[in-house]
Amino acid sequence: MVITMRFMLLFSRQGKLRLQKWYTATAERDKKKMVRELMQVVLARKPKMCSFLEWRDLKIVYKRYASLYFCCAVEEQDNELITLEVIHRFVELLDKYFGSVCELDIIFNFEKAYFILDEFLMGGEIQDTSKKSVLKAIEQADLLQEEDESPRSVLEEMGLA
Amino acid sequence: MPAPIRLRELIRTIRTARTQAEEREMIQKECAAIRSSFREEDNTYRCRNVAKLLYMHMLGYPAHFGQLECLKLIASQKFTDKRIGYLGAMLLLDERQDVHLLMTNCIKNDLNHSTQYVQGLALCTLGCMGSSEMCRDLAGEVEKLLKTSNSYLRKKAALCAVHVIRKVPELMEMFLPATKNLLSEKNHGVLHTSVVLLTEMCERSPDMLSHFRKVWLLVPQLVRILKNLIMSGYSPEHDVSGISDPFLQVRILRLLRILGRSDDDSSEAMNDILAQVATNTETSKNVGNAILYETVLTIMDIKSESGLRVLAINILGRFLLNNDKNIRYVALTSLLKTVQTDHNAVQRHRSTIVDCLKDLDVSIKRRAMELSFALVNGNNIRGMMKELLYFLDSCDPEFKADCASGVFLAAEKYAPSKRWHIDTIMRVLTTAGSYVRDDSVPNLIQLITNSVEMHAYTVQRLYKALLDDISQQPLVQVSSWCIGEYGDLLVSGQCEEEEPIQVTEDEVLDVLEGLLLSNLSTPVTRGYSLLGEILNRIKKVVSVYGSSIDVELQQRAVEYNALFKKYDHMRPALLERMPIMEKTASNGPTEIVQTNGETEPSVPDTKHPPLVTQPANQANDLLDLLGGNDVVPVIQTTLPTKPASAGGELLDLLGDLSLSGGPAPAPVPSVPVSQPPFLLDGLSSQPLFTDIAAVIPPMTAYNKNGLKIEFTFERANPNPNIAVITIHATNTTEADMTEFVFQAAVPKTFQLQLLSPSSNIVPALNQGSITQIIRVLNPQKQQLRMRVKLTYTHKGLPVQDLAEVNNFPPQSWQ
């Protein structure tokens, strides 16, 4: 079977969820249960342990960046090492976008974190391997959003005012 | 109506909440405001409100009332609205709700939007959560976008197509033409997603796979792309630590794996490039190792030549020495997969693998252990076993059971000598005895049984081990069994392998007795010991000690008697000199082991004679019939079909007994508290074979209509307040008395316990008897009186009788 990422979670050391992206249709209460369970398992890991663990029928790849845990659940046969690189790429994108990203950025701008993730991955697969390309798309989309918020008059639109 | 508060402000406010309750209150207040805003169909602030709702949803609060609002946002013309709307749809909706279908039209329109970022949103949403119906409806649009010259859209369309194919596999064909030219793209995004799409198609359809191999000649194309990637100069846009687009490299390697699998030509065509990647990739960082790892996986899965396979395994061997524990982890995982097919190559790394047993990480240790067991063979068994036993000594408890089992298996397969085998078993039992699986004990016993020439040595070693330590139950069980089985060898001092120890029968029995007495021994262990007790003296014990002071033994003895008579023909040839010891269900604490070369786990009783099944009702009847305030309910034990602690059973039974109305019978709850020690009293410090049956004279309790019931007595010495009475029922008539049930009731200052009868048929013409044991607690040393009720069937007719028994000899209660 093709390697699939089932979901990605971001959570703090205190067990607060900061982002959850599910790539398979799952019931709300199952999601909650899985998140709670997985957070417990990952938070119990010691620093010296490796970044991979088996949980239910999945492989969990996780890495801690400052106060945030980035956690991906992949199918059994995946290449865990490249999944670590995928996580790292996402963190780099966030870092470039927010300028030295920290947890607070993700808390207060969670919707932007999602936009970036959705520009980077689709269905758990990478859309573009170029950092520059992803960031440019986000930038352009942000511009569009700004245009919405300060609409130009008809005359302005026509360049007559 | 004031404008709803902004998202960031809400987040700030909620974060000031000091308690969960405070937070909940804020959330509820805001939700109410949002709800009324939704009701007003406010377009301006809908986006803001939904965004706030999404935040609260992430905190764990319900947000389903925002689902329709998301759809309205998606339908809006403003990009901001669409962005939040689609995000909301992906977070709050999924294909299991019908509501999501309403999105289909909007998505269709947006797929054709003039702004590529809107098209992108639509593709992303469809590609993440589109249901089969939606995919069916919109596949055409996606296919169209796959052919556009806009690479931004093309790459997204390719991944969206992957999702469509996953949901509706029949639609795969329609994407084929559009896919053809994807690989000639220069854009890495398009290349990457195209390779993912091709991979999906190959995995799903063997026909497609064949088509790609033979018609499209996909392998040379991919080889060329990969080569260009590696050889091309520095490309800052796709570079990761000096490696050019590792993500794309990995995906290409993966697709090559699928194409090369079970196909010689394809495998050959990719041989060179795989060797090149394997040797030239920079390994200082994780990213390089990720590519190497994928390469190794591919080499191992296709029909590669042996040189390439050795190269792959050597890479894994180097991984094992890497400082990065993640790398060691993947190496062990892969080696475990290849150990069967490339056993010799993996063997070369055996010492490194064994070193990983000492790793700090639990997952690595586990893999190293599994791999170590896989590598054990006839040549390395001694060395490997040393390492594994050392590991067993020091590993975490979670490993011990598996490791012990692994050691036993390996020892069984490759033991260089019987003695080594037994020594190994001993070592496991003494160091990790409590973790050995339950089924190991019977398996071990079988093993020992089959090493005939080692019996003497085995039993001697086990005996010595027992002298040292009786805390590990499996060791004690195996030892007791062996002593029971081969005790004669032990006693006769016939040991060739070791200095024979001089042991007398008494010493052996002392040890076994010690086991019985020790608090550390579980009931099962005691059972094994009892079995040992009965060694060689079985026939004597059975007849004389059928009325021993110890109730458990007495019961066992009675059972053995019956069993020997009926099942003697089952003696296996192998153990001719030994009496049969049969396995029966546990009745309360003890079990006995079957010894015909195999042992079985405890089996629900089928061999015990059928027993009374309704103690509760009968007790009630008794109360009704006998009436009066001076009777206590009879506590009758039956054979439970599952083992339970003695105390537990008792509690159950007492729970069942409902006391009939009428003046207060003796309080029942107090009984269970004293009962468990009561039951085990008989097992406490007692010389087990003293004969004191002669002290109290027997008596005839009942004699009518051909049915005679005699009582014989014993005292349970540690507790002189307990009289143990054995009833013997005989029948002088010419017809059997069947369905025989004996019940008794005593005055309320007494407590009475009735154990299971030996059977419920009293054979005609004194051809046999039923025996049953009654224990009476008489703390006030009052004169013992009893009312008995007898029911049976005789010549087809039910018979019932009541009687008073008052002629107890004074010694039985004084």
mmCIF file with all atom_site columns, C-alpha atoms in Angstrom, chain B residues 657-778:
data_model
loop_
_atom_site.group_PDB
_atom_site.id
_atom_site.type_symbol
_atom_site.label_atom_id
_atom_site.label_alt_id
_atom_site.label_comp_id
_atom_site.label_asym_id
_atom_site.label_entity_id
_atom_site.label_seq_id
_atom_site.pdbx_PDB_ins_code
_atom_site.Cartn_x
_atom_site.Cartn_y
_atom_site.Cartn_z
_atom_site.occupancy
_atom_site.B_iso_or_equiv
_atom_site.pdbx_formal_charge
_atom_site.auth_seq_id
_atom_site.auth_comp_id
_atom_site.auth_asym_id
_atom_site.auth_atom_id
_atom_site.pdbx_PDB_model_num
ATOM 1   C CA . LEU B 1 657 ? -27.915 -17.992 49.939 1.00 0.00 ? 657 LEU B CA 1
ATOM 2   C CA . SER B 1 658 ? -30.874 -15.840 50.680 1.00 0.00 ? 658 SER B CA 1
ATOM 3   C CA . LEU B 1 659 ? -32.096 -16.362 54.132 1.00 0.00 ? 659 LEU B CA 1
ATOM 4   C CA . SER B 1 660 ? -35.752 -17.055 54.390 1.00 0.00 ? 660 SER B CA 1
ATOM 5   C CA . GLY B 1 661 ? -37.896 -14.942 56.604 1.00 0.00 ? 661 GLY B CA 1
ATOM 6   C CA . GLY B 1 662 ? -38.354 -15.919 60.146 1.00 0.00 ? 662 GLY B CA 1
ATOM 7   C CA . PRO B 1 663 ? -36.394 -15.173 63.205 1.00 0.00 ? 663 PRO B CA 1
ATOM 8   C CA . ALA B 1 664 ? -32.853 -14.167 62.843 1.00 0.00 ? 664 ALA B CA 1
ATOM 9   C CA . PRO B 1 665 ? -30.524 -16.891 61.796 1.00 0.00 ? 665 PRO B CA 1
ATOM 10  C CA . ALA B 1 666 ? -26.901 -16.500 62.668 1.00 0.00 ? 666 ALA B CA 1
ATOM 11  C CA . PRO B 1 667 ? -25.406 -13.522 60.862 1.00 0.00 ? 667 PRO B CA 1
ATOM 12  C CA . VAL B 1 668 ? -23.976 -14.676 57.599 1.00 0.00 ? 668 VAL B CA 1
ATOM 13  C CA . PRO B 1 669 ? -21.470 -11.919 56.802 1.00 0.00 ? 669 PRO B CA 1
ATOM 14  C CA . SER B 1 670 ? -19.211 -12.870 59.619 1.00 0.00 ? 670 SER B CA 1
ATOM 15  C CA . VAL B 1 671 ? -18.646 -16.242 58.122 1.00 0.00 ? 671 VAL B CA 1
ATOM 16  C CA . PRO B 1 672 ? -16.593 -15.413 55.044 1.00 0.00 ? 672 PRO B CA 1
ATOM 17  C CA . VAL B 1 673 ? -14.143 -13.410 57.034 1.00 0.00 ? 673 VAL B CA 1
ATOM 18  C CA . SER B 1 674 ? -13.117 -16.358 59.049 1.00 0.00 ? 674 SER B CA 1
ATOM 19  C CA . GLN B 1 675 ? -13.508 -18.920 56.359 1.00 0.00 ? 675 GLN B CA 1
ATOM 20  C CA . PRO B 1 676 ? -10.409 -18.470 54.224 1.00 0.00 ? 676 PRO B CA 1
ATOM 21  C CA . PRO B 1 677 ? -8.025  -19.067 57.054 1.00 0.00 ? 677 PRO B CA 1
ATOM 22  C CA . PHE B 1 678 ? -10.404 -21.731 58.136 1.00 0.00 ? 678 PHE B CA 1
ATOM 23  C CA . LEU B 1 679 ? -9.960  -23.603 54.930 1.00 0.00 ? 679 LEU B CA 1
ATOM 24  C CA . LEU B 1 680 ? -6.240  -23.344 54.858 1.00 0.00 ? 680 LEU B CA 1
ATOM 25  C CA . ASP B 1 681 ? -5.781  -24.171 58.460 1.00 0.00 ? 681 ASP B CA 1
ATOM 26  C CA . GLY B 1 682 ? -5.449  -27.756 57.583 1.00 0.00 ? 682 GLY B CA 1
ATOM 27  C CA . LEU B 1 683 ? -2.421  -26.994 55.422 1.00 0.00 ? 683 LEU B CA 1
ATOM 28  C CA . SER B 1 684 ? -0.459  -25.335 58.125 1.00 0.00 ? 684 SER B CA 1
ATOM 29  C CA . SER B 1 685 ? 2.280   -26.908 60.123 1.00 0.00 ? 685 SER B CA 1
ATOM 30  C CA . GLN B 1 686 ? 1.279   -30.490 60.264 1.00 0.00 ? 686 GLN B CA 1
ATOM 31  C CA . PRO B 1 687 ? 3.232   -33.578 59.902 1.00 0.00 ? 687 PRO B CA 1
ATOM 32  C CA . LEU B 1 688 ? 1.355   -34.720 56.900 1.00 0.00 ? 688 LEU B CA 1
ATOM 33  C CA . PHE B 1 689 ? 1.317   -38.408 57.400 1.00 0.00 ? 689 PHE B CA 1
ATOM 34  C CA . THR B 1 690 ? 0.446   -38.864 61.010 1.00 0.00 ? 690 THR B CA 1
ATOM 35  C CA . ASP B 1 691 ? -2.384  -41.202 61.570 1.00 0.00 ? 691 ASP B CA 1
ATOM 36  C CA . ILE B 1 692 ? -4.791  -40.169 64.207 1.00 0.00 ? 692 ILE B CA 1
ATOM 37  C CA . ALA B 1 693 ? -7.901  -41.596 62.714 1.00 0.00 ? 693 ALA B CA 1
ATOM 38  C CA . ALA B 1 694 ? -8.136  -44.039 65.550 1.00 0.00 ? 694 ALA B CA 1
ATOM 39  C CA . VAL B 1 695 ? -8.585  -41.457 68.269 1.00 0.00 ? 695 VAL B CA 1
ATOM 40  C CA . ILE B 1 696 ? -12.328 -40.765 67.921 1.00 0.00 ? 696 ILE B CA 1
ATOM 41  C CA . PRO B 1 697 ? -14.616 -43.765 67.432 1.00 0.00 ? 697 PRO B CA 1
ATOM 42  C CA . PRO B 1 698 ? -16.866 -43.793 64.398 1.00 0.00 ? 698 PRO B CA 1
ATOM 43  C CA . MET B 1 699 ? -20.632 -43.838 64.685 1.00 0.00 ? 699 MET B CA 1
ATOM 44  C CA . THR B 1 700 ? -23.671 -44.728 62.677 1.00 0.00 ? 700 THR B CA 1
ATOM 45  C CA . ALA B 1 701 ? -25.663 -41.614 62.027 1.00 0.00 ? 701 ALA B CA 1
ATOM 46  C CA . TYR B 1 702 ? -28.501 -43.075 60.011 1.00 0.00 ? 702 TYR B CA 1
ATOM 47  C CA . ASN B 1 703 ? -29.686 -46.480 59.061 1.00 0.00 ? 703 ASN B CA 1
ATOM 48  C CA . LYS B 1 704 ? -32.999 -46.889 57.355 1.00 0.00 ? 704 LYS B CA 1
ATOM 49  C CA . ASN B 1 705 ? -34.451 -48.535 54.264 1.00 0.00 ? 705 ASN B CA 1
ATOM 50  C CA . GLY B 1 706 ? -31.140 -50.054 53.374 1.00 0.00 ? 706 GLY B CA 1
ATOM 51  C CA . LEU B 1 707 ? -29.271 -46.759 53.476 1.00 0.00 ? 707 LEU B CA 1
ATOM 52  C CA . LYS B 1 708 ? -26.616 -46.591 56.138 1.00 0.00 ? 708 LYS B CA 1
ATOM 53  C CA . ILE B 1 709 ? -24.594 -43.509 56.907 1.00 0.00 ? 709 ILE B CA 1
ATOM 54  C CA . GLU B 1 710 ? -21.539 -43.721 59.092 1.00 0.00 ? 710 GLU B CA 1
ATOM 55  C CA . PHE B 1 711 ? -19.532 -40.886 60.479 1.00 0.00 ? 711 PHE B CA 1
ATOM 56  C CA . THR B 1 712 ? -15.778 -41.084 61.086 1.00 0.00 ? 712 THR B CA 1
ATOM 57  C CA . PHE B 1 713 ? -13.906 -38.337 62.864 1.00 0.00 ? 713 PHE B CA 1
ATOM 58  C CA . GLU B 1 714 ? -10.719 -36.394 63.044 1.00 0.00 ? 714 GLU B CA 1
ATOM 59  C CA . ARG B 1 715 ? -9.588  -33.275 64.719 1.00 0.00 ? 715 ARG B CA 1
ATOM 60  C CA . ALA B 1 716 ? -7.868  -30.605 62.755 1.00 0.00 ? 716 ALA B CA 1
ATOM 61  C CA . ASN B 1 717 ? -5.116  -30.214 65.249 1.00 0.00 ? 717 ASN B CA 1
ATOM 62  C CA . PRO B 1 718 ? -4.125  -26.587 64.913 1.00 0.00 ? 718 PRO B CA 1
ATOM 63  C CA . ASN B 1 719 ? -7.693  -25.708 65.617 1.00 0.00 ? 719 ASN B CA 1
ATOM 64  C CA . PRO B 1 720 ? -9.250  -28.077 68.068 1.00 0.00 ? 720 PRO B CA 1
ATOM 65  C CA . ASN B 1 721 ? -12.613 -26.410 67.614 1.00 0.00 ? 721 ASN B CA 1
ATOM 66  C CA . ILE B 1 722 ? -12.917 -27.942 64.205 1.00 0.00 ? 722 ILE B CA 1
ATOM 67  C CA . ALA B 1 723 ? -14.189 -31.461 63.881 1.00 0.00 ? 723 ALA B CA 1
ATOM 68  C CA . VAL B 1 724 ? -13.744 -33.114 60.568 1.00 0.00 ? 724 VAL B CA 1
ATOM 69  C CA . ILE B 1 725 ? -16.360 -35.708 59.866 1.00 0.00 ? 725 ILE B CA 1
ATOM 70  C CA . THR B 1 726 ? -16.354 -38.047 56.939 1.00 0.00 ? 726 THR B CA 1
ATOM 71  C CA . ILE B 1 727 ? -19.656 -39.581 56.071 1.00 0.00 ? 727 ILE B CA 1
ATOM 72  C CA . HIS B 1 728 ? -19.747 -42.966 54.407 1.00 0.00 ? 728 HIS B CA 1
ATOM 73  C CA . ALA B 1 729 ? -23.021 -43.855 52.772 1.00 0.00 ? 729 ALA B CA 1
ATOM 74  C CA . THR B 1 730 ? -23.685 -47.470 51.812 1.00 0.00 ? 730 THR B CA 1
ATOM 75  C CA . ASN B 1 731 ? -26.654 -49.271 50.334 1.00 0.00 ? 731 ASN B CA 1
ATOM 76  C CA . THR B 1 732 ? -27.723 -52.811 51.140 1.00 0.00 ? 732 THR B CA 1
ATOM 77  C CA . THR B 1 733 ? -30.674 -52.939 48.727 1.00 0.00 ? 733 THR B CA 1
ATOM 78  C CA . GLU B 1 734 ? -30.509 -54.536 45.282 1.00 0.00 ? 734 GLU B CA 1
ATOM 79  C CA . ALA B 1 735 ? -30.992 -51.262 43.452 1.00 0.00 ? 735 ALA B CA 1
ATOM 80  C CA . ASP B 1 736 ? -28.609 -48.327 43.238 1.00 0.00 ? 736 ASP B CA 1
ATOM 81  C CA . MET B 1 737 ? -29.526 -45.114 44.936 1.00 0.00 ? 737 MET B CA 1
ATOM 82  C CA . THR B 1 738 ? -28.951 -42.385 42.416 1.00 0.00 ? 738 THR B CA 1
ATOM 83  C CA . GLU B 1 739 ? -28.951 -38.580 42.603 1.00 0.00 ? 739 GLU B CA 1
ATOM 84  C CA . PHE B 1 740 ? -28.016 -38.933 46.202 1.00 0.00 ? 740 PHE B CA 1
ATOM 85  C CA . VAL B 1 741 ? -27.769 -35.691 48.119 1.00 0.00 ? 741 VAL B CA 1
ATOM 86  C CA . PHE B 1 742 ? -26.769 -35.329 51.726 1.00 0.00 ? 742 PHE B CA 1
ATOM 87  C CA . GLN B 1 743 ? -27.543 -32.118 53.541 1.00 0.00 ? 743 GLN B CA 1
ATOM 88  C CA . ALA B 1 744 ? -26.959 -31.101 57.104 1.00 0.00 ? 744 ALA B CA 1
ATOM 89  C CA . ALA B 1 745 ? -27.827 -28.270 59.431 1.00 0.00 ? 745 ALA B CA 1
ATOM 90  C CA . VAL B 1 746 ? -26.394 -27.457 62.839 1.00 0.00 ? 746 VAL B CA 1
ATOM 91  C CA . PRO B 1 747 ? -27.416 -25.195 65.703 1.00 0.00 ? 747 PRO B CA 1
ATOM 92  C CA . LYS B 1 748 ? -26.459 -21.566 65.375 1.00 0.00 ? 748 LYS B CA 1
ATOM 93  C CA . THR B 1 749 ? -23.510 -21.631 67.696 1.00 0.00 ? 749 THR B CA 1
ATOM 94  C CA . PHE B 1 750 ? -21.846 -23.957 65.236 1.00 0.00 ? 750 PHE B CA 1
ATOM 95  C CA . GLN B 1 751 ? -20.634 -23.385 61.727 1.00 0.00 ? 751 GLN B CA 1
ATOM 96  C CA . LEU B 1 752 ? -20.673 -26.085 59.181 1.00 0.00 ? 752 LEU B CA 1
ATOM 97  C CA . GLN B 1 753 ? -19.039 -26.655 55.860 1.00 0.00 ? 753 GLN B CA 1
ATOM 98  C CA . LEU B 1 754 ? -19.893 -29.466 53.534 1.00 0.00 ? 754 LEU B CA 1
ATOM 99  C CA . LEU B 1 755 ? -17.353 -30.401 50.889 1.00 0.00 ? 755 LEU B CA 1
ATOM 100 C CA . SER B 1 756 ? -18.106 -32.152 47.632 1.00 0.00 ? 756 SER B CA 1
ATOM 101 C CA . PRO B 1 757 ? -19.138 -35.763 47.801 1.00 0.00 ? 757 PRO B CA 1
ATOM 102 C CA . SER B 1 758 ? -17.172 -38.446 46.010 1.00 0.00 ? 758 SER B CA 1
ATOM 103 C CA . SER B 1 759 ? -20.171 -39.208 43.827 1.00 0.00 ? 759 SER B CA 1
ATOM 104 C CA . ASN B 1 760 ? -23.932 -39.180 43.943 1.00 0.00 ? 760 ASN B CA 1
ATOM 105 C CA . ILE B 1 761 ? -24.634 -42.837 43.423 1.00 0.00 ? 761 ILE B CA 1
ATOM 106 C CA . VAL B 1 762 ? -24.703 -45.267 46.283 1.00 0.00 ? 762 VAL B CA 1
ATOM 107 C CA . PRO B 1 763 ? -24.151 -48.624 44.606 1.00 0.00 ? 763 PRO B CA 1
ATOM 108 C CA . ALA B 1 764 ? -26.409 -51.479 45.490 1.00 0.00 ? 764 ALA B CA 1
ATOM 109 C CA . LEU B 1 765 ? -25.459 -54.365 47.709 1.00 0.00 ? 765 LEU B CA 1
ATOM 110 C CA . ASN B 1 766 ? -22.619 -52.525 49.436 1.00 0.00 ? 766 ASN B CA 1
ATOM 111 C CA . GLN B 1 767 ? -20.530 -52.545 46.285 1.00 0.00 ? 767 GLN B CA 1
ATOM 112 C CA . GLY B 1 768 ? -19.257 -49.107 47.067 1.00 0.00 ? 768 GLY B CA 1
ATOM 113 C CA . SER B 1 769 ? -19.903 -46.005 49.074 1.00 0.00 ? 769 SER B CA 1
ATOM 114 C CA . ILE B 1 770 ? -20.202 -42.305 48.829 1.00 0.00 ? 770 ILE B CA 1
ATOM 115 C CA . THR B 1 771 ? -17.869 -40.352 51.049 1.00 0.00 ? 771 THR B CA 1
ATOM 116 C CA . GLN B 1 772 ? -18.247 -36.738 51.891 1.00 0.00 ? 772 GLN B CA 1
ATOM 117 C CA . ILE B 1 773 ? -16.488 -34.493 54.325 1.00 0.00 ? 773 ILE B CA 1
ATOM 118 C CA . ILE B 1 774 ? -18.135 -32.202 56.802 1.00 0.00 ? 774 ILE B CA 1
ATOM 119 C CA . ARG B 1 775 ? -16.198 -29.670 58.806 1.00 0.00 ? 775 ARG B CA 1
ATOM 120 C CA . VAL B 1 776 ? -17.814 -28.345 61.917 1.00 0.00 ? 776 VAL B CA 1
ATOM 121 C CA . LEU B 1 777 ? -16.569 -25.353 63.849 1.00 0.00 ? 777 LEU B CA 1
ATOM 122 C CA . ASN B 1 778 ? -17.572 -25.543 67.445 1.00 0.00 ? 778 ASN B CA 1
#
